[in-house]
């Protein structure tokens, strides 16, 4: 019988309040991913909507 390997992943939601736009992402490293979003390196969403999410 094969053994299973488990991984921990996070589902996160960012929103751009002025535009009402939602971004949903999945990551295995939440701290690193959020830092990348804050520095506008996270995705096209962050470069388009800048730092207007919470």
Tab-separated table of C-alpha atoms in Angstrom:
chain	number	residue	atom	x	y	z
A	1	UNK	CA	0.000	0.000	0.000
A	2	UNK	CA	1.375	3.426	-0.877
A	3	UNK	CA	1.659	6.108	1.741
A	4	UNK	CA	0.014	9.495	1.320
A	5	UNK	CA	1.864	12.753	1.518
A	6	UNK	CA	-0.086	15.697	2.868
A	7	UNK	CA	0.537	19.313	1.984
A	8	UNK	CA	-0.720	22.429	3.703
A	9	UNK	CA	-2.216	25.095	1.475
A	10	UNK	CA	-4.022	28.365	2.168
A	11	UNK	CA	-6.919	29.862	0.219
A	12	UNK	CA	-6.887	33.639	0.531
A	13	UNK	CA	-9.129	36.440	-0.699
A	14	UNK	CA	-8.018	39.991	-1.476
A	15	UNK	CA	-10.424	42.770	-2.311
A	16	UNK	CA	-10.133	46.144	-3.939
A	17	UNK	CA	-12.705	48.213	-2.069
A	18	UNK	CA	-13.077	51.111	-4.546
A	19	UNK	CA	-13.739	48.729	-7.450
A	20	UNK	CA	-15.375	45.838	-5.596
A	21	UNK	CA	-12.991	43.382	-7.258
A	22	UNK	CA	-12.129	40.084	-5.576
A	23	UNK	CA	-8.928	38.088	-6.046
A	24	UNK	CA	-8.846	34.509	-4.798
A	25	UNK	CA	-5.561	32.651	-4.577
A	26	UNK	CA	-4.060	29.442	-3.250
A	27	UNK	CA	-0.572	29.176	-1.792
A	28	UNK	CA	1.619	26.912	0.283
A	29	UNK	CA	3.445	29.864	1.866
A	30	UNK	CA	1.007	32.524	3.002
A	31	UNK	CA	3.505	34.958	4.568
A	32	UNK	CA	5.714	34.996	1.477
A	33	UNK	CA	2.759	35.281	-0.910
A	34	UNK	CA	1.222	38.220	0.963
A	35	UNK	CA	4.591	40.000	1.020
A	36	UNK	CA	4.789	39.557	-2.740
A	37	UNK	CA	1.282	41.001	-3.176
A	38	UNK	CA	2.116	43.992	-0.967
A	39	UNK	CA	5.255	44.653	-3.042
A	40	UNK	CA	3.158	44.409	-6.238
A	41	UNK	CA	4.971	41.221	-7.269
A	42	UNK	CA	2.083	38.883	-6.458
A	43	UNK	CA	0.048	38.879	-9.642
A	44	UNK	CA	-1.387	41.022	-12.423
A	45	UNK	CA	-4.153	41.905	-9.945
A	46	UNK	CA	-1.736	43.669	-7.618
A	47	UNK	CA	-0.099	45.636	-10.402
A	48	UNK	CA	-3.491	46.670	-11.801
A	49	UNK	CA	-5.181	47.552	-8.524
A	50	UNK	CA	-2.032	48.636	-6.654
A	51	UNK	CA	-2.249	48.491	-2.865
A	52	UNK	CA	-5.981	49.144	-2.613
A	53	UNK	CA	-6.940	45.883	-0.984
A	54	UNK	CA	-7.398	44.722	2.572
